[in-house]
Coordinates of C-alpha atoms in Angstrom, one line a residue:
Chain A
X159 CA -6.0 25.1 -18.9
X160 CA -8.1 23.0 -15.9
X161 CA -6.8 21.3 -13.7
X162 CA -6.9 17.2 -12.1
X163 CA -8.0 17.0 -9.2
X164 CA -4.7 16.1 -7.6
X165 CA -3.2 19.0 -9.6
X166 CA -5.3 21.0 -7.8
X167 CA -5.0 19.7 -4.6
X168 CA -1.1 20.0 -4.6
X169 CA -1.3 23.5 -5.9
X170 CA -3.6 25.0 -2.5
X171 CA -0.5 22.9 -0.9
X172 CA 2.2 23.9 -1.7
X173 CA -0.2 28.0 -2.2
X174 CA -1.5 27.7 2.0
X175 CA 2.4 26.7 2.6
X176 CA 4.5 29.1 0.3
X177 CA 6.0 31.1 3.5
X178 CA 6.9 28.0 5.7
X179 CA 9.9 26.4 4.2
X180 CA 10.4 24.0 7.3
X181 CA 13.0 23.1 5.3
X182 CA 12.9 20.3 2.2
X183 CA 16.3 18.9 0.7
X184 CA 15.2 21.3 -1.8
X185 CA 12.9 23.7 -2.6
X186 CA 11.9 22.8 -6.0
X187 CA 10.2 26.1 -7.3
X188 CA 7.1 26.1 -9.3
X189 CA 5.0 28.2 -11.1
X190 CA 1.4 27.6 -10.5
X191 CA -0.3 26.2 -11.9
X192 CA 1.0 23.1 -11.1
X193 CA 0.8 19.8 -13.0
X194 CA 0.9 16.3 -13.8
X195 CA 5.2 15.2 -13.5
X196 CA 6.2 18.5 -11.7
X197 CA 8.0 17.8 -8.9
X198 CA 7.3 19.3 -5.7
X199 CA 7.6 19.3 -1.4
X200 CA 4.3 19.4 0.1
X201 CA 3.5 20.5 3.7
X202 CA 2.2 17.5 5.4
X203 CA -1.3 18.2 6.8
X204 CA -0.7 14.2 9.0
X205 CA 1.0 11.3 9.4
X206 CA -0.1 7.2 10.4
X207 CA 2.8 4.9 11.9
X208 CA 2.0 1.6 12.4
X209 CA 3.2 -0.9 14.8
X210 CA 5.3 -3.3 12.8
X211 CA 7.4 -0.2 11.5
X212 CA 7.4 2.1 14.4
X213 CA 10.7 1.1 16.1
X214 CA 11.9 1.6 12.2
X215 CA 10.7 4.6 12.2
X216 CA 12.4 5.9 15.7
X217 CA 16.3 4.4 14.6
X218 CA 16.5 6.3 11.6
X219 CA 14.4 9.4 12.8
X220 CA 17.6 8.9 16.0
X221 CA 19.9 8.3 13.5
X222 CA 18.7 11.3 11.0
X223 CA 19.5 13.8 14.3
X224 CA 16.6 15.2 15.3
X225 CA 15.3 15.8 18.5
X226 CA 11.9 17.0 18.1
X227 CA 8.4 16.0 16.2
X228 CA 8.0 18.8 13.8
X229 CA 4.0 18.9 15.2
X230 CA 3.1 15.8 17.7
X231 CA 0.1 16.3 17.3
X232 CA 0.2 15.0 13.9
X233 CA 1.8 12.4 13.9
X234 CA -0.9 9.5 14.9
X235 CA 0.8 6.1 16.0
X236 CA -1.6 2.7 15.9
X237 CA -1.0 -0.3 17.0
X238 CA -2.4 -3.0 14.4
X239 CA -1.5 -5.7 12.7
X240 CA 0.8 -7.5 15.6
X241 CA -2.0 -7.2 18.3
X242 CA -2.3 -9.0 20.5
X243 CA 1.5 -10.6 20.4
X244 CA 1.3 -13.4 18.1
X245 CA 5.2 -13.8 18.4
X246 CA 7.3 -12.9 21.3
X247 CA 9.2 -10.0 18.7
X248 CA 6.4 -8.2 18.7
X249 CA 6.5 -6.4 22.1
X250 CA 9.2 -5.3 21.3
X251 CA 7.6 -3.2 18.5
X252 CA 4.6 -2.0 21.6
X253 CA 7.7 -1.1 24.4
X254 CA 9.3 0.9 21.0
X255 CA 6.2 2.6 20.0
X256 CA 5.4 3.3 23.8
X257 CA 8.4 5.0 24.5
X258 CA 8.9 7.1 21.1
X259 CA 5.4 8.2 21.6
X260 CA 6.8 9.8 25.2
X261 CA 9.5 10.9 24.8
X262 CA 8.7 13.1 21.6
X263 CA 4.9 14.1 23.1
X264 CA 2.7 12.2 21.0
X265 CA -0.6 12.2 21.9
X266 CA -2.9 9.9 19.4
X267 CA -1.0 6.3 20.2
X268 CA -4.0 4.1 20.1
X269 CA -3.5 0.6 21.1
X270 CA -6.3 -1.7 20.2
X271 CA -9.0 0.3 18.4
X272 CA -8.4 -1.2 15.4
X273 CA -8.0 -0.8 11.8
X274 CA -5.2 2.7 10.9
X275 CA -7.2 3.0 7.7
X276 CA -10.4 2.7 9.7
X277 CA -9.3 5.0 12.6
X278 CA -7.2 7.7 10.3
X279 CA -11.0 7.9 8.9
X280 CA -13.1 6.9 11.6
X281 CA -11.8 9.4 14.3
X282 CA -11.5 12.5 12.6
X283 CA -7.8 12.3 11.9
X284 CA -8.7 12.8 7.3
X285 CA -9.9 15.7 6.2
X286 CA -10.7 16.5 2.6
X287 CA -8.2 18.7 0.6
X288 CA -5.5 16.7 3.3
X289 CA -2.2 15.4 2.8
X290 CA -1.7 12.4 4.8
X291 CA 1.2 9.8 4.3
X292 CA 1.8 7.0 5.8
X293 CA 3.8 3.8 6.3
X294 CA 1.3 0.9 5.3
X295 CA 1.0 0.6 1.3
X296 CA -2.3 0.6 1.8
X297 CA -2.7 4.9 2.6
X298 CA -4.2 5.1 -0.7
X299 CA -7.7 4.7 1.4
X300 CA -8.3 8.1 2.8
X301 CA -9.0 9.3 -0.8
X302 CA -12.7 8.2 0.1
X303 CA -13.2 11.3 2.0
X304 CA -10.9 13.3 -0.5
X305 CA -7.1 13.7 0.8
X306 CA -4.4 12.9 -1.3
X307 CA -2.7 9.9 1.0
X308 CA 0.1 7.5 -0.1
X309 CA 1.8 4.8 1.7
X310 CA 5.6 5.1 2.2
X311 CA 8.8 3.4 4.1
X312 CA 10.4 4.4 7.3
X313 CA 12.7 6.3 7.0
X314 CA 11.0 8.2 4.2
X315 CA 8.1 8.6 8.0
X316 CA 10.9 9.8 9.8
X317 CA 12.3 12.6 7.6
X318 CA 8.9 14.1 7.5
X319 CA 8.2 13.4 11.7
X320 CA 11.6 16.2 11.2
X321 CA 10.7 18.1 8.6
X322 CA 6.6 18.6 7.6
X323 CA 7.1 18.2 4.0
X324 CA 8.2 15.4 1.6
X325 CA 8.6 15.6 -2.1
X326 CA 6.7 14.1 -4.4
X327 CA 6.0 14.0 -8.0
X328 CA 2.8 15.1 -8.9
X329 CA 1.1 12.2 -10.6
X330 CA -1.0 12.5 -13.9
X331 CA -4.2 10.9 -13.6
X332 CA -6.5 8.4 -14.9
X333 CA -9.7 9.6 -14.5
X334 CA -12.6 6.3 -14.1
X335 CA -16.5 7.4 -15.4
X336 CA -19.1 5.0 -13.6
X337 CA -23.2 5.7 -14.3
X338 CA -25.9 4.1 -13.4
X339 CA -27.3 1.6 -10.7
X340 CA -25.4 -1.1 -8.8
X341 CA -27.2 -4.8 -9.7
X342 CA -27.7 -6.9 -6.4
X343 CA -25.2 -8.3 -4.7
X344 CA -22.6 -6.1 -6.6
X345 CA -20.6 -4.1 -4.6
X346 CA -17.5 -1.9 -4.9
X347 CA -15.6 -4.6 -4.0
X348 CA -16.4 -5.5 -7.1
X349 CA -15.8 -2.4 -8.7
X350 CA -12.9 -1.9 -8.1
X351 CA -11.7 -5.6 -8.1
X352 CA -12.5 -5.5 -12.1
X353 CA -10.8 -2.0 -12.2
X354 CA -7.5 -3.7 -11.4
X355 CA -8.6 -6.7 -14.0
X356 CA -8.5 -4.3 -16.2
X357 CA -5.2 -1.9 -15.7
X358 CA -3.5 -4.6 -14.0
X359 CA -1.4 -4.8 -11.3
X360 CA 0.5 -2.2 -12.8
X361 CA -1.7 -0.4 -15.2
X362 CA -1.8 2.5 -12.4
X363 CA 1.7 2.9 -11.3
X364 CA 2.7 6.1 -10.9
X365 CA -1.1 7.6 -11.4
X366 CA -4.0 9.1 -9.5
X367 CA -7.3 7.6 -10.1
X368 CA -10.3 10.1 -10.1
X369 CA -13.6 8.6 -8.9
X370 CA -16.6 10.1 -10.9
X371 CA -20.1 10.0 -11.9
X372 CA -23.4 9.1 -10.6
X373 CA -22.6 5.2 -9.5
X374 CA -19.9 7.0 -7.1
X375 CA -22.1 9.8 -5.6
X376 CA -24.7 7.4 -5.1
X377 CA -22.1 4.9 -3.3
X378 CA -21.8 5.2 1.2
X379 CA -18.4 6.6 1.6
X380 CA -18.1 3.4 3.4
X381 CA -18.6 1.9 0.0
X382 CA -15.9 4.4 -1.4
X383 CA -13.0 3.4 0.6
X384 CA -13.5 0.1 -0.6
X385 CA -12.1 1.5 -3.9
X386 CA -10.2 3.8 -2.3
X387 CA -8.0 1.5 -0.5
X388 CA -7.1 -1.3 -3.3
X389 CA -6.2 1.4 -6.3
X390 CA -2.4 0.8 -5.1
X391 CA -3.5 -3.4 -5.6
X392 CA -2.9 -1.4 -8.8
X393 CA -0.3 1.1 -8.4
X394 CA -1.6 4.2 -8.2
X395 CA 0.1 7.0 -6.2
X396 CA -3.7 7.8 -4.6
X397 CA -6.7 7.4 -4.9
X398 CA -9.1 10.5 -5.4
X399 CA -13.1 11.3 -5.0
X400 CA -15.6 14.2 -4.8
X401 CA -16.2 15.7 -1.4
X402 CA -20.2 15.9 -0.7
X403 CA -22.9 16.5 2.0
X404 CA -22.3 12.2 2.9
X405 CA -18.4 13.2 3.5
X406 CA -19.2 16.1 5.5
X407 CA -21.6 13.7 7.1
X408 CA -19.0 11.0 7.4
X409 CA -16.5 13.0 8.1
X410 CA -18.9 15.9 11.1
X411 CA -17.7 18.7 8.9
X412 CA -19.3 21.5 7.0
X413 CA -17.6 21.5 3.2
X414 CA -16.0 24.9 2.4
X415 CA -16.3 26.1 -0.8
X416 CA -12.9 25.5 -1.5
X417 CA -13.5 22.1 -0.4
X418 CA -16.4 21.1 -2.5
X419 CA -14.8 22.5 -6.0
X420 CA -11.8 19.4 -5.7
X421 CA -12.7 17.6 -8.0
X422 CA -10.9 17.8 -11.8
X423 CA -11.4 20.2 -14.7
X424 CA -13.8 19.6 -17.5
X425 CA -10.7 21.1 -19.3
X426 CA -8.0 19.1 -17.7
X427 CA -5.6 16.8 -19.1
X428 CA -6.1 13.2 -18.4
X429 CA -4.0 10.1 -18.9
X430 CA -6.7 8.2 -20.2
X431 CA -10.2 7.9 -19.4
X432 CA -12.0 4.3 -18.4
X433 CA -16.2 4.1 -18.1
X434 CA -18.7 2.5 -17.2
X435 CA -22.5 1.6 -16.9
X436 CA -23.0 0.1 -13.3
X437 CA -25.2 -1.8 -14.5
X438 CA -23.0 -4.5 -16.9
X439 CA -20.1 -4.9 -13.4
X440 CA -20.9 -8.9 -12.0
X441 CA -19.6 -10.0 -8.8
X442 CA -16.2 -11.1 -9.1
X443 CA -12.9 -12.4 -7.6
X444 CA -9.6 -12.0 -8.0
X445 CA -8.1 -15.7 -8.2
X446 CA -4.6 -16.8 -7.1
X447 CA -2.1 -15.6 -6.5
X448 CA -2.1 -12.1 -8.4
X449 CA -5.1 -9.7 -7.8
X450 CA -4.7 -8.6 -11.2
X451 CA -6.0 -12.4 -11.9
X452 CA -9.8 -11.8 -12.4
X453 CA -12.7 -13.6 -13.0
X454 CA -16.7 -14.0 -12.8
X455 CA -17.3 -15.6 -9.7
X456 CA -19.9 -17.6 -12.0
X457 CA -17.3 -18.8 -13.6
X458 CA -15.4 -20.3 -10.9
X459 CA -19.0 -21.6 -8.9
X460 CA -18.6 -25.1 -7.8
X461 CA -14.8 -24.9 -6.1
X462 CA -14.5 -26.4 -2.4
X463 CA -13.0 -24.0 0.0
X464 CA -12.6 -24.1 2.9
X465 CA -12.2 -21.0 4.5
X466 CA -13.9 -17.4 4.1
X467 CA -12.5 -14.2 6.0
X468 CA -14.3 -11.2 6.7
X469 CA -13.4 -8.0 8.3
X470 CA -9.0 -6.3 6.9
X471 CA -9.1 -2.6 5.8
X472 CA -9.9 -3.5 2.6
X473 CA -14.0 -4.8 4.3
X474 CA -14.8 -4.8 7.6
X475 CA -16.5 -2.2 8.0
X476 CA -20.1 -2.4 9.6
X477 CA -22.0 -2.4 5.7
X478 CA -19.9 -5.2 5.5
X479 CA -20.4 -7.6 9.1
X480 CA -24.4 -6.6 7.5
X481 CA -24.2 -7.7 4.6
X482 CA -22.7 -10.9 5.7
X483 CA -25.4 -11.4 7.7
X484 CA -27.8 -10.8 5.7
X485 CA -26.6 -13.9 3.9
X486 CA -26.6 -15.9 6.8
X487 CA -29.5 -14.8 9.0
X488 CA -31.8 -17.7 10.0
X489 CA -29.1 -20.2 8.4
X490 CA -25.5 -22.5 9.5
X491 CA -22.2 -22.1 7.4
X492 CA -21.5 -25.3 5.2
X493 CA -20.4 -28.1 8.4
X494 CA -17.2 -27.9 6.2
X495 CA -15.8 -24.4 6.1
X496 CA -14.5 -22.1 9.0
X497 CA -15.8 -18.4 8.8
X498 CA -13.5 -15.8 10.5
X499 CA -15.2 -12.5 11.1
X500 CA -13.0 -9.3 11.8
X501 CA -14.3 -6.3 12.3
X502 CA -11.7 -3.6 11.2
X503 CA -12.7 -1.4 14.8
X504 CA -14.2 -1.7 17.6
X505 CA -15.9 1.2 16.8
X506 CA -17.7 -1.2 14.2
X507 CA -17.4 -4.4 17.0
X508 CA -19.7 -2.2 19.8
X509 CA -22.1 -1.3 16.8
X510 CA -22.8 -4.4 15.3
X511 CA -22.9 -6.0 18.7
X512 CA -25.6 -3.4 19.4
X513 CA -27.6 -3.9 16.7
X514 CA -27.2 -7.3 16.8
X515 CA -24.5 -8.2 13.4
X516 CA -22.4 -10.2 16.1
X517 CA -25.3 -12.2 16.7
X518 CA -26.5 -13.4 14.1
X519 CA -22.7 -14.0 12.6
X520 CA -22.2 -15.8 15.3
X521 CA -25.5 -17.9 15.6
X522 CA -24.9 -18.7 11.5
X523 CA -20.9 -20.7 12.9
X524 CA -18.7 -17.6 12.8
X525 CA -15.8 -16.9 14.7
X526 CA -15.3 -13.4 15.5
X527 CA -12.1 -12.1 16.7
X528 CA -10.8 -8.7 18.1
X529 CA -11.2 -5.7 15.5
X530 CA -6.7 -5.8 13.5
X531 CA -5.2 -6.5 10.5
X532 CA -5.6 -9.8 12.0
X533 CA -6.1 -12.6 9.1
X534 CA -5.4 -11.1 6.2
X535 CA -1.3 -9.7 7.3
X536 CA -1.1 -13.9 8.4
X537 CA 0.5 -12.6 12.3
X538 CA -3.0 -13.8 13.4
X539 CA -5.6 -17.1 14.3
X540 CA -6.8 -18.5 11.4
X541 CA -4.1 -19.2 9.1
X542 CA -4.1 -22.0 6.8
X543 CA -2.1 -24.8 5.4
X544 CA -0.7 -26.0 1.8
X545 CA -3.5 -27.0 -0.5
X546 CA -6.7 -24.9 1.7
X547 CA -8.6 -22.4 -0.3
X548 CA -9.7 -19.2 1.1
X549 CA -12.5 -17.0 0.2
X550 CA -11.3 -12.7 2.1
X551 CA -12.6 -9.9 1.6
X552 CA -8.9 -8.0 2.3
X553 CA -6.7 -6.9 -0.2
X554 CA -4.1 -8.8 -1.9
X555 CA -3.7 -12.7 -2.4
X556 CA 0.4 -13.2 -2.7
X557 CA 1.5 -15.4 -1.8
X558 CA 2.5 -17.2 2.0
X559 CA 0.1 -14.2 3.0
X560 CA -2.6 -15.7 4.9
X561 CA -0.5 -19.5 5.7
X562 CA 2.1 -21.6 3.4
X563 CA 3.0 -20.2 -0.3
X564 CA 0.4 -23.3 -1.1
X565 CA -3.1 -21.6 0.6
X566 CA -5.0 -20.6 -2.5
X567 CA -6.6 -17.2 -2.0
X568 CA -8.9 -16.0 -3.4
X569 CA -10.3 -12.2 -2.7
X570 CA -13.9 -11.2 -2.8
X571 CA -16.8 -8.7 -1.9
X572 CA -18.3 -9.7 1.1
X573 CA -21.5 -10.8 -0.1
X574 CA -19.5 -13.0 -2.5
X575 CA -17.6 -14.3 1.1
X576 CA -20.6 -14.9 2.8
X577 CA -22.7 -17.1 -0.1
X578 CA -19.3 -19.3 -0.2
X579 CA -19.3 -20.0 3.5
X580 CA -23.0 -20.9 3.3
X581 CA -21.9 -23.3 0.5
X582 CA -18.7 -24.6 1.2
X583 CA -18.0 -23.4 -2.8
X584 CA -18.3 -20.9 -4.8
X585 CA -21.4 -19.5 -5.8
X586 CA -23.0 -16.7 -7.4
X587 CA -24.6 -14.4 -5.2
Chain B
X167 CA 30.8 6.2 -14.2
X168 CA 30.5 3.2 -12.4
X169 CA 30.9 -0.3 -14.6
X170 CA 30.7 -4.3 -13.4
X171 CA 30.3 -7.5 -14.2
X172 CA 27.9 -10.0 -12.3
X173 CA 26.3 -12.9 -12.2
X174 CA 22.1 -12.9 -12.7
X175 CA 19.3 -14.7 -11.1
X176 CA 16.8 -14.1 -13.1
X177 CA 12.7 -13.8 -11.2
X178 CA 9.7 -13.1 -13.1
X179 CA 6.8 -10.0 -13.7
X180 CA 4.8 -8.7 -9.9
X181 CA 7.5 -10.0 -7.6
X182 CA 5.9 -8.5 -4.6
X183 CA 6.8 -7.3 -1.0
X184 CA 5.2 -10.4 0.1
X185 CA 7.8 -12.7 -1.8
X186 CA 10.7 -10.6 -1.3
X187 CA 10.2 -10.9 3.0
X188 CA 7.1 -12.3 4.1
X189 CA 5.2 -10.7 7.1
X190 CA 6.4 -13.4 9.7
X191 CA 10.3 -12.2 9.4
X192 CA 9.4 -8.1 9.5
X193 CA 8.9 -8.1 13.4
X194 CA 12.7 -9.8 14.2
X195 CA 15.1 -7.5 15.8
X196 CA 17.3 -7.2 12.8
X197 CA 17.6 -6.8 8.7
X198 CA 20.4 -9.7 9.0
X199 CA 17.8 -11.5 10.7
X200 CA 15.7 -11.5 8.3
X201 CA 17.3 -11.2 5.2
X202 CA 17.8 -15.4 4.9
X203 CA 14.3 -15.5 4.5
X204 CA 14.7 -13.5 1.7
X205 CA 12.3 -14.9 -1.3
X206 CA 11.6 -17.5 0.9
X207 CA 7.3 -18.1 -0.5
X208 CA 8.7 -18.2 -4.0
X209 CA 12.6 -19.7 -4.4
X210 CA 13.1 -20.8 -0.4
X211 CA 17.1 -21.5 -1.5
X212 CA 17.6 -18.3 -3.0
X213 CA 19.1 -16.1 -0.3
X214 CA 22.0 -18.8 0.3
X215 CA 22.9 -18.7 -2.8
X216 CA 23.2 -15.8 -3.9
X217 CA 26.7 -14.2 -3.4
X218 CA 27.9 -10.4 -3.3
X219 CA 27.8 -8.9 -6.2
X220 CA 25.5 -10.7 -7.4
X221 CA 22.1 -8.8 -9.2
X222 CA 18.7 -9.6 -9.9
X223 CA 17.1 -9.9 -13.3
X224 CA 13.4 -9.2 -13.1
X225 CA 10.0 -8.7 -15.4
X226 CA 7.1 -6.0 -14.7
X227 CA 6.1 -4.4 -11.7
X228 CA 9.3 -5.8 -9.1
X229 CA 8.7 -4.8 -5.9
X230 CA 4.5 -4.2 -6.3
X231 CA 2.4 -4.5 -2.8
X232 CA 3.6 -3.3 0.8
X233 CA 5.2 0.0 1.8
X234 CA 8.1 -2.6 3.9
X235 CA 11.2 -1.2 3.5
X236 CA 12.5 -4.3 4.6
X237 CA 12.4 -5.7 1.4
X238 CA 14.8 -3.2 -0.5
X239 CA 17.1 -3.1 2.7
X240 CA 17.6 -7.6 2.9
X241 CA 18.3 -7.4 -1.4
X242 CA 20.8 -4.7 0.1
X243 CA 22.0 -6.9 2.8
X244 CA 22.5 -10.1 0.5
X245 CA 25.4 -8.3 -1.3
X246 CA 23.0 -8.1 -4.0
X247 CA 24.3 -5.1 -7.3
X248 CA 21.7 -4.0 -8.4
X249 CA 18.3 -4.8 -9.3
X250 CA 17.2 -4.5 -13.1
X251 CA 13.6 -5.1 -14.3
X252 CA 11.0 -4.2 -17.0
X253 CA 9.3 -2.1 -14.0
X254 CA 9.6 -0.9 -10.6
X255 CA 6.6 -0.6 -8.3
X256 CA 6.7 3.0 -7.2
X257 CA 6.6 2.7 -3.4
X258 CA 9.5 0.3 -3.3
X259 CA 11.4 2.5 -5.9
X260 CA 11.5 5.5 -3.2
X261 CA 12.5 2.9 -0.6
X262 CA 15.6 1.2 -2.5
X263 CA 16.5 5.2 -3.5
X264 CA 16.3 6.4 0.2
X265 CA 18.2 2.6 1.2
X266 CA 21.5 3.2 -1.9
X267 CA 20.4 0.2 -3.7
X268 CA 20.6 0.5 -7.4
X269 CA 17.1 -0.4 -9.9
X270 CA 17.4 -0.2 -13.2
X271 CA 14.7 0.0 -15.9
X272 CA 15.0 -1.9 -18.4
X273 CA 12.7 -3.8 -20.8
X274 CA 14.3 -5.8 -22.5
X275 CA 17.2 -7.3 -20.5
X276 CA 14.5 -10.2 -19.3
X277 CA 13.7 -11.4 -22.2
X278 CA 17.0 -12.4 -23.0
X279 CA 19.1 -13.5 -19.9
X280 CA 19.2 -16.7 -18.5
X281 CA 20.0 -17.2 -15.3
X282 CA 23.9 -17.5 -14.3
X283 CA 24.4 -15.7 -16.8
X284 CA 27.3 -12.8 -17.0
X285 CA 25.8 -9.2 -18.0
X286 CA 28.1 -6.4 -17.4
X287 CA 26.5 -3.0 -16.4
X288 CA 27.5 1.0 -16.9
X289 CA 25.6 3.3 -14.8
X290 CA 23.6 5.3 -16.3
X291 CA 24.8 3.8 -20.1
X292 CA 23.7 0.7 -21.1
X293 CA 24.1 -2.7 -20.0
X294 CA 25.9 -5.3 -21.9
X295 CA 24.8 -9.3 -22.3
X296 CA 25.2 -11.7 -25.1
X297 CA 28.0 -9.2 -26.8
X298 CA 24.7 -6.9 -27.4
X299 CA 23.9 -3.1 -25.2
X300 CA 20.9 -2.3 -24.3
X301 CA 20.1 1.2 -23.1
X302 CA 18.9 2.0 -19.7
X303 CA 17.9 6.0 -19.1
X304 CA 19.5 8.3 -16.1
X305 CA 17.7 8.8 -13.0
X306 CA 16.3 12.5 -12.2
X307 CA 19.0 15.2 -10.6
X308 CA 17.2 15.0 -6.6
X309 CA 16.7 11.5 -6.9
X310 CA 20.5 11.3 -7.8
X311 CA 21.0 13.8 -4.9
X312 CA 19.6 11.2 -2.1
X313 CA 21.9 8.7 -3.7
X314 CA 24.9 11.0 -4.3
X315 CA 24.3 11.9 0.0
X316 CA 24.5 8.1 0.8
X317 CA 20.7 7.3 1.0
X318 CA 17.9 10.4 2.6
X319 CA 19.1 9.4 6.5
X320 CA 22.2 10.9 5.4
X321 CA 20.9 13.3 3.3
X322 CA 19.0 14.0 6.6
X323 CA 22.2 14.2 8.3
X324 CA 23.3 16.5 6.8
X325 CA 21.1 19.3 6.8
X326 CA 21.0 19.2 10.2
X327 CA 24.6 19.7 10.4
X328 CA 25.7 16.3 11.6
X329 CA 28.8 14.0 10.5
X330 CA 27.6 10.9 8.1
X331 CA 27.0 7.8 10.2
X332 CA 30.2 5.8 9.0

């Protein structure tokens, strides 16, 4: 019988490391081939810790009685949620992080380079077929290059730092097949929002989402990243995209035959398959205050808004800023709206500055802020107050996410967000 | 197996980790500093009213959202005995187990129980409410091992040949 993408990836991880028992809690013996439902111990290729949890990771790591990292080069520490500090307590996180990195010989520390998920792929920390864990739920993002990546808490992170291993239950897979060409002004954000609406916020709980079809093949790695990023919003453990030439170019590597074959077999067993025609997608938004409360933008047209946010690990990439600039070029945003644009990384900021995109956005009325998580986690300039409405390109519209619990957050693509900024109300692109 | 009677607080579906503990309070120094803000976007009064040994009963997808482990740690710090929900988001589920917070899945209790009511929990067997018994499943062995060790920190201490933290 064939294997799904995740079954194949986990199988290879276990076999590759079969002689390397570094001390997992329990070495579960699985006779190949690995199948969904197996509880196995995987060997971790890379981990990411961000500023908001580093003090807790450090504390748990030492409480566990470890005195060295399993591999300091495989650990990446990224300051993004609290940069620059907006509350006095934040500084403690930087100090703890720096001290931990110095004590245990970590070199991969990013203090002001941008958002963790952007940096992990952009800086080449993640490669196809890797097993990667991060202390952030949107760690599912690295599926965009064909890695298995998932979010965990700080205690499990501490245990990986000591052992290099983690137990997982191999998830069942939902296959999502999309064929054809997307209509103009419809983006990968509209695809993932539509999918979350169809699945529900718990529809993929403890399952992998495997994406296939010509629409996915024709999509940039950046667009795939948006989809992988939001897989967790349907509860998914991971999202997976088969590595191809675009992946190779993005990761600046030559793909091996084994990496190219990371895909679900024809006769693999899926939990279910969902099939979409790209032509049938329309611009949609997630309405307050649930990520699966999806409505076509057409139905929401005319809703007056106070602010627009374009940024985050979901949609702060170069192509997102470019899409917004295309709409705003030579125009001015509505006088009643604030537009905040936050590039996902310093590299993106530099590229968008060089190409003139930042100038276009600024001339149209945008405030462009430092790269980082910013407004998405409610910890930087731009928070809103009772009764205000915001159209935002990030991944969550939870109560209290961007200010008070009476802020209404509409999640949208950069195209729909830029259109809303232009008109001062939600409008169809 | 353990049996206890508890007063119930009832919450709805999709109680996310931002509701359990908003980002604003994540950088406070200790879990005890944070716990007064638990559930504040939804019910700011709740943290102050919870008494030791109470339980939370919720709908589906409890704990969805962030990987912030402060969420189960705060519920534990409020001395909540257990959370009973129709279903749990998996990162939260793992984080709770690793901190020794008992989670129970039951599809029916949420629809029949009222806030303030007392229920009787027979761990690994059933919950008694309104004179009726609602069955509950047992956890997989690898999770029971972690809970029995007293959480993942204690399990790792044992692996590293150290005495448990009291």
